[in-house]
Amino acid sequence: ISIIYSMLYPDIADLLPAKNGEEPTMQFLLEVVEILTNYVKKTFDRSTKVLDFHHPHQLLEGMEGFNLELSEQPESLEQILVDCRDTLKYGVRTGHPRFFNQLSTGLDIVGLAGEWLTSTANTNMFTYEIAPVFVLMEQLTLKKMREIVGWPDGEGDGIFSPGGAISNMYSVMIARYKFFPEVKTKGMTAAPRLILFTSEHSHYSIKKASAALGLGTENLILLKTDERGRVIPADLEAKVIEAKQKGSVPLFVNATAGTTVYGAFDPINEIADICEKYNIWLHVDGAWGGGLLMSRKHRHKLSGVERANSVTWNPHKMMGVPLQCSAILVRERGLLQGCNSMCAGYLFQPDKQYDVTYDTGDKAIQCGRHVDIFKFWLMWKAKGTVGFEQHIDKCLDLSAYLYNKIKNREGYEMVFDGEPQHTNVCFWYFPPSLRSIPNGEESRERLHKVAPKIKAMMMESGTTMVGYQPQGEKVNFFRMVISNPAATMSDIDFLIEEIERLGQDL
Amino acid sequence: ISIIYSMLYPDIADLLPAKNGEEPTMQFLLEVVEILTNYVKKTFDRSTKVLDFHHPHQLLEGMEGFNLELSEQPESLEQILVDCRDTLKYGVRTGHPRFFNQLSTGLDIVGLAGEWLTSTANTNMFTYEIAPVFVLMEQLTLKKMREIVGWPDGEGDGIFSPGGAISNMYSVMIARYKFFPEVKTKGMTAAPRLILFTSEHSHYSIKKASAALGLGTENLILLKTDERGRVIPADLEAKVIEAKQKGSVPLFVNATAGTTVYGAFDPINEIADICEKYNIWLHVDGAWGGGLLMSRKHRHKLSGVERANSVTWNPHKMMGVPLQCSAILVRERGLLQGCNSMCAGYLFQPDKQYDVTYDTGDKAIQCGRHVDIFKFWLMWKAKGTVGFEQHIDKCLDLSAYLYNKIKNREGYEMVFDGEPQHTNVCFWYFPPSLRSIPNGEESRERLHKVAPKIKAMMMESGTTMVGYQPQGEKVNFFRMVISNPAATMSDIDFLIEEIERLGQDL
């Protein structure tokens, strides 16, 4: 029977552009869509596991009928459909209401539709010529984001980049270009020793940028934070003065709006005062916290952001946009272009029939650039500004619920005191056997192993996922974050029950 | 009636994760899929226009019912469907059999299905934890690509990056790290003056990298090429010696396998001899030409590629994989990790339950990284290695057909003599009125305007699209490239007819 069926089933050679390829193409695509829509349905169903964990060697050895190896000869389209099903089966449901592992969670249906359309359009952002609609959407959306940041009339510049790390890298490049434009042609020898400043709690991408761009990680000075993980402005000023005394040039300060682990917001206004006083570029890394600008209730946490020279803001995190969607916004027009343009004649011809200032490619460090804007634009249309606000307020309410639930609960200890500024709730769980042990090296060592063990058991049982890490002197703790619109209070309750269930005998 | 209908039609608040959201979600997604599949069908239909051109101001002013502006309040889902239709309507059909404008053309059905699945899985490549299957697929596919490059047992390293420009940037970073690892911590002051070499015909991303990484564009030396656009090795050696005499350190040579405009392949073996002699990093930029490695007939054009230290290869160009899909391959293991790792504790915990060497994030300059591998892996499964070979051979046959058709045709002049090495066919078209004018400044000036005018008319009429540009002293000429599997000889014939139809009265 299977032989007959596979004789009837279309082959890859039957698909478009083959002659009479329409019908087999539609049949194949609709079967793929059925696999995908079933996956979507199950993702939102709490009785489905978040993941079906296997070790690398298990998947590499091949799971019944799922073979990752590539071969000389084509597979049948039926096998391709099986491969699609298996790929999803052994993956992780990042849209599941109980997936809390990363800053990017959730599966927005309109955003998903937007990505499907983007893939179907399969074009490139570098010129208006081949992406007219997307280029304009990007321009309008960036302007809207700059208005929300608070720059007059949304003036300025910006671009969508492949993630927050690249957006942050842009900010350092642009700052360097603003103060030492000759570095573009002559290299770093044309500049004095340049110093960057960022919080010890900030994202590692600032450090990656300092290495990549030729500044050197030793010239990135880490700033002290208070117990909540916020930069201490006096420490910044002291270190700026120290750098100047050593003959270096303070170039760039990164203030984080929503740190990765604590969700802390650096005091932007106080940092901006120092940047103005010493003529230093102020970047705000709002990759994680930028979304709070959409909320009238929470945007005060980014007070002063309008004083920044550049801002990173990732809609793919707190705003629930599918990956990837990250913007770098720049207050001064012309810097992005000046910093990156190389005027490639084959792509950016000046003698086109349309207004070529709409060609964006020469502003980018990329050449081809994926269309990241459409899903975001479509979600904005569908939800309205108010819809993003509701989503953000709801996530922050949920994290307040979690915080209030565990702050005095037996067996829990908060990593820092007070209500979290963002949705990050950081806590230790002490299994019963640890509760009676006095504080000390033994208890620290044992506690350090608790979160990894519980996390491993969670993954094996597939019930939920939450992140953990150490931070400075602090041993491993859980970092709960909520950006998933599907999560409810009952899912928070479930997480706590699950931690206690899995951890009780440790 | 429309009021009643819109009362019945699901609202965004009815979609998942809403209670009873399954049915409205399926209804909405299937309507989106219908829009997309109709678009796919029409894209392959030659009676459909390639594009429906509008100027930026026209689209910005709003086309009947299509308004790009974002607003406070949500739109109805019905309007969202209209927005999807309009977005496609005013876009460019890059998969159309007569779209020849860029190096990336075509719409592979299996690749498209792969992208739809990728969007649905909506995960991130940084850890095995949340992308187990994709991480393994990437690893296996990179190994396969390295085997095809010719490195023993496919040993080495690599990563998929957001495009060839970033892949090329990686190559410069890694070369610098290999020879001057202290630049990572101390910045460019820890290194002598470093010199990069690349062909005057090479892609501008090498120049962008030299600016971004702090080397400076003046320290990028352009190499002379022969009349076919291939680097002259003797010029490289002379310039290496000159740089050393000036006390600089030659660091990096880029050999292009398939230049953007001429499709030229630099002589890798002769360049490798020089790199070995002077201990210089050899990078091969095969973003465009790397695909030819899949063809037994054409891979000799990259002879010597196995001697490279790193290779850029974009499956999203010649291999027809949907955008974005670019790999940087590195011969020596450990360099990518050494160059980029920052050991972020919150992401790359050493105490996970699985083998954490599978976590790829710390090798990247990105943090979050889009899943670019699945569509490529799925296409490879579906076509087999032989399928890619057939595709590439066919495209090169088509370009030979075009070359033979026009090389002696009245009104045409080839930009360089001889059969093209890649699918790039570069030519001038002389309208009848220009044919009698003697060579000289006037004829040059008039000829310079021909390609832009014909291109503008093509876009206005929407019948086909092909690129043009000047190069050095040469006035604007057409650059025809073929990577679209849907293109046939009749489409080549059509292009020529169209150029003659539109150009006859110029």
JSON list of C-alpha atoms in Angstrom, two decimals, chain A residues 12 22 26 37 41 54-56 59-60 67-72 74-75 87 90 92 94 101-102 106 115-116 119-123 126 128-130 132-134 136-137 140 144 162 165 176 184-188 203-204 208 211-218 260 322-324 340 342 344-346 349 351 353 358 362 364-367 370 374 377 381-382 384-386 452 455 465 468-469 476, chain B residues 12 22 26 37 41 54-56 59-60 67-72 74-75 84 87 90 92 94 101-102 106 115-116 119-123 126 128-130 132-134 136-137 140 144 162 165 176 184-188 203-204 208 211-218 260 322-324 340 342 344-346 349 351 353 358 361-362 364-367 370 374 377 381-382 384-386 452 455 468-469 476:
[
{"chain": "A", "resi": 12, "resn": "ILE", "atom": "CA", "xyz": [9.90, 17.28, -5.50]},
{"chain": "A", "resi": 22, "resn": "GLU", "atom": "CA", "xyz": [0.37, 24.16, -9.10]},
{"chain": "A", "resi": 26, "resn": "MET", "atom": "CA", "xyz": [-0.66, 23.47, -3.12]},
{"chain": "A", "resi": 37, "resn": "THR", "atom": "CA", "xyz": [-1.32, 24.64, 12.70]},
{"chain": "A", "resi": 41, "resn": "LYS", "atom": "CA", "xyz": [-2.84, 24.43, 18.68]},
{"chain": "A", "resi": 54, "resn": "HIS", "atom": "CA", "xyz": [16.96, 14.21, 24.25]},
{"chain": "A", "resi": 55, "resn": "HIS", "atom": "CA", "xyz": [20.69, 14.44, 24.55]},
{"chain": "A", "resi": 56, "resn": "PRO", "atom": "CA", "xyz": [22.71, 15.43, 21.47]},
{"chain": "A", "resi": 59, "resn": "LEU", "atom": "CA", "xyz": [19.31, 12.83, 18.29]},
{"chain": "A", "resi": 60, "resn": "LEU", "atom": "CA", "xyz": [22.52, 12.30, 16.32]},
{"chain": "A", "resi": 67, "resn": "ASN", "atom": "CA", "xyz": [17.78, 11.00, 10.41]},
{"chain": "A", "resi": 68, "resn": "LEU", "atom": "CA", "xyz": [19.63, 14.31, 10.45]},
{"chain": "A", "resi": 69, "resn": "GLU", "atom": "CA", "xyz": [22.30, 13.27, 7.94]},
{"chain": "A", "resi": 70, "resn": "LEU", "atom": "CA", "xyz": [22.29, 14.85, 4.50]},
{"chain": "A", "resi": 71, "resn": "SER", "atom": "CA", "xyz": [22.64, 12.65, 1.49]},
{"chain": "A", "resi": 72, "resn": "GLU", "atom": "CA", "xyz": [23.44, 12.56, -2.19]},
{"chain": "A", "resi": 74, "resn": "PRO", "atom": "CA", "xyz": [16.68, 13.28, -2.80]},
{"chain": "A", "resi": 75, "resn": "GLU", "atom": "CA", "xyz": [14.20, 12.15, -0.20]},
{"chain": "A", "resi": 87, "resn": "THR", "atom": "CA", "xyz": [11.80, 18.58, 13.80]},
{"chain": "A", "resi": 90, "resn": "TYR", "atom": "CA", "xyz": [12.08, 17.12, 19.24]},
{"chain": "A", "resi": 92, "resn": "VAL", "atom": "CA", "xyz": [11.15, 23.22, 22.32]},
{"chain": "A", "resi": 94, "resn": "THR", "atom": "CA", "xyz": [8.86, 28.51, 23.03]},
{"chain": "A", "resi": 101, "resn": "ASN", "atom": "CA", "xyz": [13.37, 30.26, 29.83]},
{"chain": "A", "resi": 102, "resn": "GLN", "atom": "CA", "xyz": [14.37, 33.30, 27.80]},
{"chain": "A", "resi": 106, "resn": "GLY", "atom": "CA", "xyz": [5.33, 33.40, 23.29]},
{"chain": "A", "resi": 115, "resn": "GLU", "atom": "CA", "xyz": [6.58, 35.95, 9.27]},
{"chain": "A", "resi": 116, "resn": "TRP", "atom": "CA", "xyz": [4.90, 33.52, 6.90]},
{"chain": "A", "resi": 119, "resn": "SER", "atom": "CA", "xyz": [9.15, 34.30, 3.92]},
{"chain": "A", "resi": 120, "resn": "THR", "atom": "CA", "xyz": [6.82, 34.14, 0.96]},
{"chain": "A", "resi": 121, "resn": "ALA", "atom": "CA", "xyz": [7.84, 37.60, -0.23]},
{"chain": "A", "resi": 122, "resn": "ASN", "atom": "CA", "xyz": [11.49, 36.49, 0.25]},
{"chain": "A", "resi": 123, "resn": "THR", "atom": "CA", "xyz": [13.10, 39.82, -0.40]},
{"chain": "A", "resi": 126, "resn": "PHE", "atom": "CA", "xyz": [18.77, 46.96, 0.93]},
{"chain": "A", "resi": 128, "resn": "TYR", "atom": "CA", "xyz": [13.46, 50.46, -2.20]},
{"chain": "A", "resi": 129, "resn": "GLU", "atom": "CA", "xyz": [13.63, 48.89, -5.63]},
{"chain": "A", "resi": 130, "resn": "ILE", "atom": "CA", "xyz": [13.05, 45.37, -4.39]},
{"chain": "A", "resi": 132, "resn": "PRO", "atom": "CA", "xyz": [9.27, 49.18, -1.55]},
{"chain": "A", "resi": 133, "resn": "VAL", "atom": "CA", "xyz": [6.57, 48.43, 0.98]},
{"chain": "A", "resi": 134, "resn": "PHE", "atom": "CA", "xyz": [8.86, 46.97, 3.63]},
{"chain": "A", "resi": 136, "resn": "LEU", "atom": "CA", "xyz": [8.52, 52.36, 3.96]},
{"chain": "A", "resi": 137, "resn": "MET", "atom": "CA", "xyz": [7.10, 50.31, 6.84]},
{"chain": "A", "resi": 140, "resn": "LEU", "atom": "CA", "xyz": [7.44, 54.77, 9.54]},
{"chain": "A", "resi": 144, "resn": "LYS", "atom": "CA", "xyz": [7.08, 56.03, 15.63]},
{"chain": "A", "resi": 162, "resn": "PRO", "atom": "CA", "xyz": [19.83, 41.07, 13.43]},
{"chain": "A", "resi": 165, "resn": "ALA", "atom": "CA", "xyz": [24.07, 42.52, 20.15]},
{"chain": "A", "resi": 176, "resn": "ARG", "atom": "CA", "xyz": [33.29, 56.46, 17.56]},
{"chain": "A", "resi": 184, "resn": "LYS", "atom": "CA", "xyz": [36.80, 54.94, 9.45]},
{"chain": "A", "resi": 185, "resn": "THR", "atom": "CA", "xyz": [39.66, 55.50, 7.03]},
{"chain": "A", "resi": 186, "resn": "LYS", "atom": "CA", "xyz": [42.76, 55.41, 9.22]},
{"chain": "A", "resi": 187, "resn": "GLY", "atom": "CA", "xyz": [41.81, 52.84, 11.83]},
{"chain": "A", "resi": 188, "resn": "MET", "atom": "CA", "xyz": [42.09, 53.04, 15.59]},
{"chain": "A", "resi": 203, "resn": "HIS", "atom": "CA", "xyz": [24.67, 42.53, 28.60]},
{"chain": "A", "resi": 204, "resn": "TYR", "atom": "CA", "xyz": [27.87, 40.90, 27.34]},
{"chain": "A", "resi": 208, "resn": "LYS", "atom": "CA", "xyz": [31.78, 41.72, 22.41]},
{"chain": "A", "resi": 211, "resn": "ALA", "atom": "CA", "xyz": [36.58, 43.37, 21.24]},
{"chain": "A", "resi": 212, "resn": "ALA", "atom": "CA", "xyz": [35.26, 43.25, 17.69]},
{"chain": "A", "resi": 213, "resn": "LEU", "atom": "CA", "xyz": [35.60, 46.94, 16.91]},
{"chain": "A", "resi": 214, "resn": "GLY", "atom": "CA", "xyz": [39.23, 47.06, 17.97]},
{"chain": "A", "resi": 215, "resn": "LEU", "atom": "CA", "xyz": [38.78, 49.02, 21.20]},
{"chain": "A", "resi": 216, "resn": "GLY", "atom": "CA", "xyz": [39.73, 46.11, 23.44]},
{"chain": "A", "resi": 217, "resn": "THR", "atom": "CA", "xyz": [37.82, 44.66, 26.38]},
{"chain": "A", "resi": 218, "resn": "GLU", "atom": "CA", "xyz": [40.28, 46.22, 28.84]},
{"chain": "A", "resi": 260, "resn": "THR", "atom": "CA", "xyz": [19.29, 40.60, 31.58]},
{"chain": "A", "resi": 322, "resn": "PRO", "atom": "CA", "xyz": [8.66, 36.74, 16.62]},
{"chain": "A", "resi": 323, "resn": "LEU", "atom": "CA", "xyz": [12.44, 36.51, 16.39]},
{"chain": "A", "resi": 324, "resn": "GLN", "atom": "CA", "xyz": [14.34, 38.46, 15.06]},
{"chain": "A", "resi": 340, "resn": "ASN", "atom": "CA", "xyz": [28.88, 52.85, 7.21]},
{"chain": "A", "resi": 342, "resn": "MET", "atom": "CA", "xyz": [30.81, 52.69, 1.02]},
{"chain": "A", "resi": 344, "resn": "ALA", "atom": "CA", "xyz": [28.73, 50.44, -3.90]},
{"chain": "A", "resi": 345, "resn": "GLY", "atom": "CA", "xyz": [27.90, 51.29, -7.47]},
{"chain": "A", "resi": 346, "resn": "TYR", "atom": "CA", "xyz": [26.24, 48.03, -8.37]},
{"chain": "A", "resi": 349, "resn": "GLN", "atom": "CA", "xyz": [22.99, 53.68, -8.33]},
{"chain": "A", "resi": 351, "resn": "ASP", "atom": "CA", "xyz": [20.56, 57.44, -11.43]},
{"chain": "A", "resi": 353, "resn": "GLN", "atom": "CA", "xyz": [14.03, 56.73, -11.36]},
{"chain": "A", "resi": 358, "resn": "TYR", "atom": "CA", "xyz": [14.87, 55.51, 0.44]},
{"chain": "A", "resi": 362, "resn": "ASP", "atom": "CA", "xyz": [24.46, 51.84, 2.75]},
{"chain": "A", "resi": 364, "resn": "ALA", "atom": "CA", "xyz": [23.97, 49.07, 7.37]},
{"chain": "A", "resi": 365, "resn": "ILE", "atom": "CA", "xyz": [27.01, 46.97, 8.15]},
{"chain": "A", "resi": 366, "resn": "GLN", "atom": "CA", "xyz": [25.16, 44.24, 6.29]},
{"chain": "A", "resi": 367, "resn": "CYS", "atom": "CA", "xyz": [24.57, 44.08, 2.56]},
{"chain": "A", "resi": 370, "resn": "HIS", "atom": "CA", "xyz": [16.35, 40.18, 6.25]},
{"chain": "A", "resi": 374, "resn": "PHE", "atom": "CA", "xyz": [6.64, 43.29, 8.54]},
{"chain": "A", "resi": 377, "resn": "TRP", "atom": "CA", "xyz": [4.21, 46.39, 11.67]},
{"chain": "A", "resi": 381, "resn": "LYS", "atom": "CA", "xyz": [-1.76, 47.36, 13.18]},
{"chain": "A", "resi": 382, "resn": "ALA", "atom": "CA", "xyz": [-3.64, 44.48, 14.78]},
{"chain": "A", "resi": 384, "resn": "GLY", "atom": "CA", "xyz": [-2.73, 49.10, 18.24]},
{"chain": "A", "resi": 385, "resn": "THR", "atom": "CA", "xyz": [-0.40, 50.96, 20.56]},
{"chain": "A", "resi": 386, "resn": "VAL", "atom": "CA", "xyz": [-2.89, 50.19, 23.32]},
{"chain": "A", "resi": 452, "resn": "PRO", "atom": "CA", "xyz": [20.74, 23.24, 37.86]},
{"chain": "A", "resi": 455, "resn": "LYS", "atom": "CA", "xyz": [16.19, 22.70, 35.82]},
{"chain": "A", "resi": 465, "resn": "MET", "atom": "CA", "xyz": [11.43, 25.77, 31.68]},
{"chain": "A", "resi": 468, "resn": "TYR", "atom": "CA", "xyz": [19.11, 30.09, 36.28]},
{"chain": "A", "resi": 469, "resn": "GLN", "atom": "CA", "xyz": [22.62, 31.47, 36.69]},
{"chain": "A", "resi": 476, "resn": "ASN", "atom": "CA", "xyz": [23.01, 29.77, 41.18]},
{"chain": "B", "resi": 12, "resn": "ILE", "atom": "CA", "xyz": [-7.69, 39.79, 17.47]},
{"chain": "B", "resi": 22, "resn": "GLU", "atom": "CA", "xyz": [-8.44, 27.58, 18.45]},
{"chain": "B", "resi": 26, "resn": "MET", "atom": "CA", "xyz": [-7.20, 28.36, 12.51]},
{"chain": "B", "resi": 37, "resn": "THR", "atom": "CA", "xyz": [-0.55, 30.31, -1.77]},
{"chain": "B", "resi": 41, "resn": "LYS", "atom": "CA", "xyz": [0.83, 30.45, -7.79]},
{"chain": "B", "resi": 54, "resn": "HIS", "atom": "CA", "xyz": [4.86, 53.05, -7.25]},
{"chain": "B", "resi": 55, "resn": "HIS", "atom": "CA", "xyz": [7.02, 55.89, -6.05]},
{"chain": "B", "resi": 56, "resn": "PRO", "atom": "CA", "xyz": [7.60, 56.26, -2.31]},
{"chain": "B", "resi": 59, "resn": "LEU", "atom": "CA", "xyz": [2.66, 54.52, -1.26]},
{"chain": "B", "resi": 60, "resn": "LEU", "atom": "CA", "xyz": [3.09, 56.93, 1.64]},
{"chain": "B", "resi": 67, "resn": "ASN", "atom": "CA", "xyz": [-2.56, 52.85, 4.90]},
{"chain": "B", "resi": 68, "resn": "LEU", "atom": "CA", "xyz": [0.93, 52.32, 6.23]},
{"chain": "B", "resi": 69, "resn": "GLU", "atom": "CA", "xyz": [0.50, 54.50, 9.32]},
{"chain": "B", "resi": 70, "resn": "LEU", "atom": "CA", "xyz": [0.40, 52.86, 12.73]},
{"chain": "B", "resi": 71, "resn": "SER", "atom": "CA", "xyz": [-2.32, 53.85, 15.15]},
{"chain": "B", "resi": 72, "resn": "GLU", "atom": "CA", "xyz": [-3.38, 53.78, 18.76]},
{"chain": "B", "resi": 74, "resn": "PRO", "atom": "CA", "xyz": [-6.42, 47.97, 16.85]},
{"chain": "B", "resi": 75, "resn": "GLU", "atom": "CA", "xyz": [-7.54, 47.26, 13.32]},
{"chain": "B", "resi": 84, "resn": "CYS", "atom": "CA", "xyz": [-1.42, 41.35, 3.89]},
{"chain": "B", "resi": 87, "resn": "THR", "atom": "CA", "xyz": [1.66, 44.36, 1.05]},
{"chain": "B", "resi": 90, "resn": "TYR", "atom": "CA", "xyz": [2.77, 46.54, -4.04]},
{"chain": "B", "resi": 92, "resn": "VAL", "atom": "CA", "xyz": [8.25, 42.78, -5.95]},
{"chain": "B", "resi": 94, "resn": "THR", "atom": "CA", "xyz": [11.49, 37.99, -6.41]},
{"chain": "B", "resi": 101, "resn": "ASN", "atom": "CA", "xyz": [17.72, 41.83, -10.46]},
{"chain": "B", "resi": 102, "resn": "GLN", "atom": "CA", "xyz": [19.79, 40.38, -7.63]},
{"chain": "B", "resi": 106, "resn": "GLY", "atom": "CA", "xyz": [13.65, 32.39, -7.01]},
{"chain": "B", "resi": 115, "resn": "GLU", "atom": "CA", "xyz": [10.85, 29.05, 6.60]},
{"chain": "B", "resi": 116, "resn": "TRP", "atom": "CA", "xyz": [7.22, 28.71, 7.61]},
{"chain": "B", "resi": 119, "resn": "SER", "atom": "CA", "xyz": [8.79, 30.96, 12.08]},
{"chain": "B", "resi": 120, "resn": "THR", "atom": "CA", "xyz": [6.37, 28.65, 13.82]},
{"chain": "B", "resi": 121, "resn": "ALA", "atom": "CA", "xyz": [9.10, 27.15, 15.98]},
{"chain": "B", "resi": 122, "resn": "ASN", "atom": "CA", "xyz": [10.24, 30.74, 16.72]},
{"chain": "B", "resi": 123, "resn": "THR", "atom": "CA", "xyz": [13.40, 29.88, 18.59]},
{"chain": "B", "resi": 126, "resn": "PHE", "atom": "CA", "xyz": [22.26, 30.32, 20.98]},
{"chain": "B", "resi": 128, "resn": "TYR", "atom": "CA", "xyz": [21.15, 23.48, 22.47]},
{"chain": "B", "resi": 129, "resn": "GLU", "atom": "CA", "xyz": [18.69, 23.85, 25.32]},
{"chain": "B", "resi": 130, "resn": "ILE", "atom": "CA", "xyz": [16.13, 25.75, 23.28]},
{"chain": "B", "resi": 132, "resn": "PRO", "atom": "CA", "xyz": [18.33, 21.12, 20.04]},
{"chain": "B", "resi": 133, "resn": "VAL", "atom": "CA", "xyz": [17.38, 19.96, 16.57]},
{"chain": "B", "resi": 134, "resn": "PHE", "atom": "CA", "xyz": [18.40, 23.13, 14.77]},
{"chain": "B", "resi": 136, "resn": "LEU", "atom": "CA", "xyz": [22.55, 19.73, 15.41]},
{"chain": "B", "resi": 137, "resn": "MET", "atom": "CA", "xyz": [21.35, 20.42, 11.87]},
{"chain": "B", "resi": 140, "resn": "LEU", "atom": "CA", "xyz": [26.03, 18.58, 10.46]},
{"chain": "B", "resi": 144, "resn": "LYS", "atom": "CA", "xyz": [29.18, 18.75, 5.10]},
{"chain": "B", "resi": 162, "resn": "PRO", "atom": "CA", "xyz": [23.04, 37.16, 8.97]},
{"chain": "B", "resi": 165, "resn": "ALA", "atom": "CA", "xyz": [28.85, 40.92, 4.83]},
{"chain": "B", "resi": 176, "resn": "ARG", "atom": "CA", "xyz": [43.28, 39.29, 13.49]},
{"chain": "B", "resi": 184, "resn": "LYS", "atom": "CA", "xyz": [40.69, 41.31, 21.87]},
{"chain": "B", "resi": 185, "resn": "THR", "atom": "CA", "xyz": [41.62, 42.70, 25.25]},
{"chain": "B", "resi": 186, "resn": "LYS", "atom": "CA", "xyz": [43.93, 45.61, 24.44]},
{"chain": "B", "resi": 187, "resn": "GLY", "atom": "CA", "xyz": [42.46, 46.93, 21.23]},
{"chain": "B", "resi": 188, "resn": "MET", "atom": "CA", "xyz": [44.20, 47.77, 17.98]},
{"chain": "B", "resi": 203, "resn": "HIS", "atom": "CA", "xyz": [32.41, 43.07, -2.54]},
{"chain": "B", "resi": 204, "resn": "TYR", "atom": "CA", "xyz": [32.24, 46.29, -0.50]},
{"chain": "B", "resi": 208, "resn": "LYS", "atom": "CA", "xyz": [32.91, 47.86, 5.60]},
{"chain": "B", "resi": 211, "resn": "ALA", "atom": "CA", "xyz": [36.12, 50.38, 8.84]},
{"chain": "B", "resi": 212, "resn": "ALA", "atom": "CA", "xyz": [34.02, 48.71, 11.50]},
{"chain": "B", "resi": 213, "resn": "LEU", "atom": "CA", "xyz": [36.76, 46.62, 13.07]},
{"chain": "B", "resi": 214, "resn": "GLY", "atom": "CA", "xyz": [39.05, 49.58, 13.53]},
{"chain": "B", "resi": 215, "resn": "LEU", "atom": "CA", "xyz": [41.59, 48.71, 10.85]},
{"chain": "B", "resi": 216, "resn": "GLY", "atom": "CA", "xyz": [40.67, 51.63, 8.61]},
{"chain": "B", "resi": 217, "resn": "THR", "atom": "CA", "xyz": [39.74, 51.60, 4.95]},
{"chain": "B", "resi": 218, "resn": "GLU", "atom": "CA", "xyz": [43.11, 53.09, 3.98]},
{"chain": "B", "resi": 260, "resn": "THR", "atom": "CA", "xyz": [29.38, 40.63, -7.68]},
{"chain": "B", "resi": 322, "resn": "PRO", "atom": "CA", "xyz": [15.35, 31.65, 0.93]},
{"chain": "B", "resi": 323, "resn": "LEU", "atom": "CA", "xyz": [16.96, 34.70, 2.54]},
{"chain": "B", "resi": 324, "resn": "GLN", "atom": "CA", "xyz": [18.88, 34.74, 4.89]},
{"chain": "B", "resi": 340, "resn": "ASN", "atom": "CA", "xyz": [34.28, 35.93, 20.41]},
{"chain": "B", "resi": 342, "resn": "MET", "atom": "CA", "xyz": [32.74, 36.29, 26.70]},
{"chain": "B", "resi": 344, "resn": "ALA", "atom": "CA", "xyz": [28.06, 35.01, 29.86]},
{"chain": "B", "resi": 345, "resn": "GLY", "atom": "CA", "xyz": [26.94, 33.14, 32.95]},
{"chain": "B", "resi": 346, "resn": "TYR", "atom": "CA", "xyz": [23.24, 33.61, 32.45]},
{"chain": "B", "resi": 349, "resn": "GLN", "atom": "CA", "xyz": [26.03, 27.75, 32.29]},
{"chain": "B", "resi": 351, "resn": "ASP", "atom": "CA", "xyz": [26.58, 22.98, 34.91]},
{"chain": "B", "resi": 353, "resn": "GLN", "atom": "CA", "xyz": [22.80, 18.35, 32.20]},
{"chain": "B", "resi": 358, "resn": "TYR", "atom": "CA", "xyz": [26.80, 22.09, 21.64]},
{"chain": "B", "resi": 361, "resn": "GLY", "atom": "CA", "xyz": [26.18, 31.27, 21.19]},
{"chain": "B", "resi": 362, "resn": "ASP", "atom": "CA", "xyz": [29.58, 32.20, 22.51]},
{"chain": "B", "resi": 364, "resn": "ALA", "atom": "CA", "xyz": [28.97, 34.39, 17.62]},
{"chain": "B", "resi": 365, "resn": "ILE", "atom": "CA", "xyz": [29.15, 38.15, 17.67]},
{"chain": "B", "resi": 366, "resn": "GLN", "atom": "CA", "xyz": [25.39, 37.97, 18.08]},
{"chain": "B", "resi": 367, "resn": "CYS", "atom": "CA", "xyz": [23.55, 36.86, 21.19]},
{"chain": "B", "resi": 370, "resn": "HIS", "atom": "CA", "xyz": [17.84, 33.51, 13.92]},
{"chain": "B", "resi": 374, "resn": "PHE", "atom": "CA", "xyz": [16.32, 24.58, 8.75]},
{"chain": "B", "resi": 377, "resn": "TRP", "atom": "CA", "xyz": [18.73, 21.45, 5.63]},
{"chain": "B", "resi": 381, "resn": "LYS", "atom": "CA", "xyz": [17.09, 16.54, 2.17]},
{"chain": "B", "resi": 382, "resn": "ALA", "atom": "CA", "xyz": [14.54, 17.12, -0.56]},
{"chain": "B", "resi": 384, "resn": "GLY", "atom": "CA", "xyz": [19.93, 15.77, -2.38]},
{"chain": "B", "resi": 385, "resn": "THR", "atom": "CA", "xyz": [23.41, 16.95, -3.23]},
{"chain": "B", "resi": 386, "resn": "VAL", "atom": "CA", "xyz": [22.63, 16.00, -6.82]},
{"chain": "B", "resi": 452, "resn": "PRO", "atom": "CA", "xyz": [19.01, 53.34, -16.27]},
{"chain": "B", "resi": 455, "resn": "LYS", "atom": "CA", "xyz": [15.53, 49.70, -16.28]},
{"chain": "B", "resi": 468, "resn": "TYR", "atom": "CA", "xyz": [22.93, 47.68, -14.10]},
{"chain": "B", "resi": 469, "resn": "GLN", "atom": "CA", "xyz": [25.89, 49.66, -12.84]},
{"chain": "B", "resi": 476, "resn": "ASN", "atom": "CA", "xyz": [26.50, 51.86, -17.06]}
]
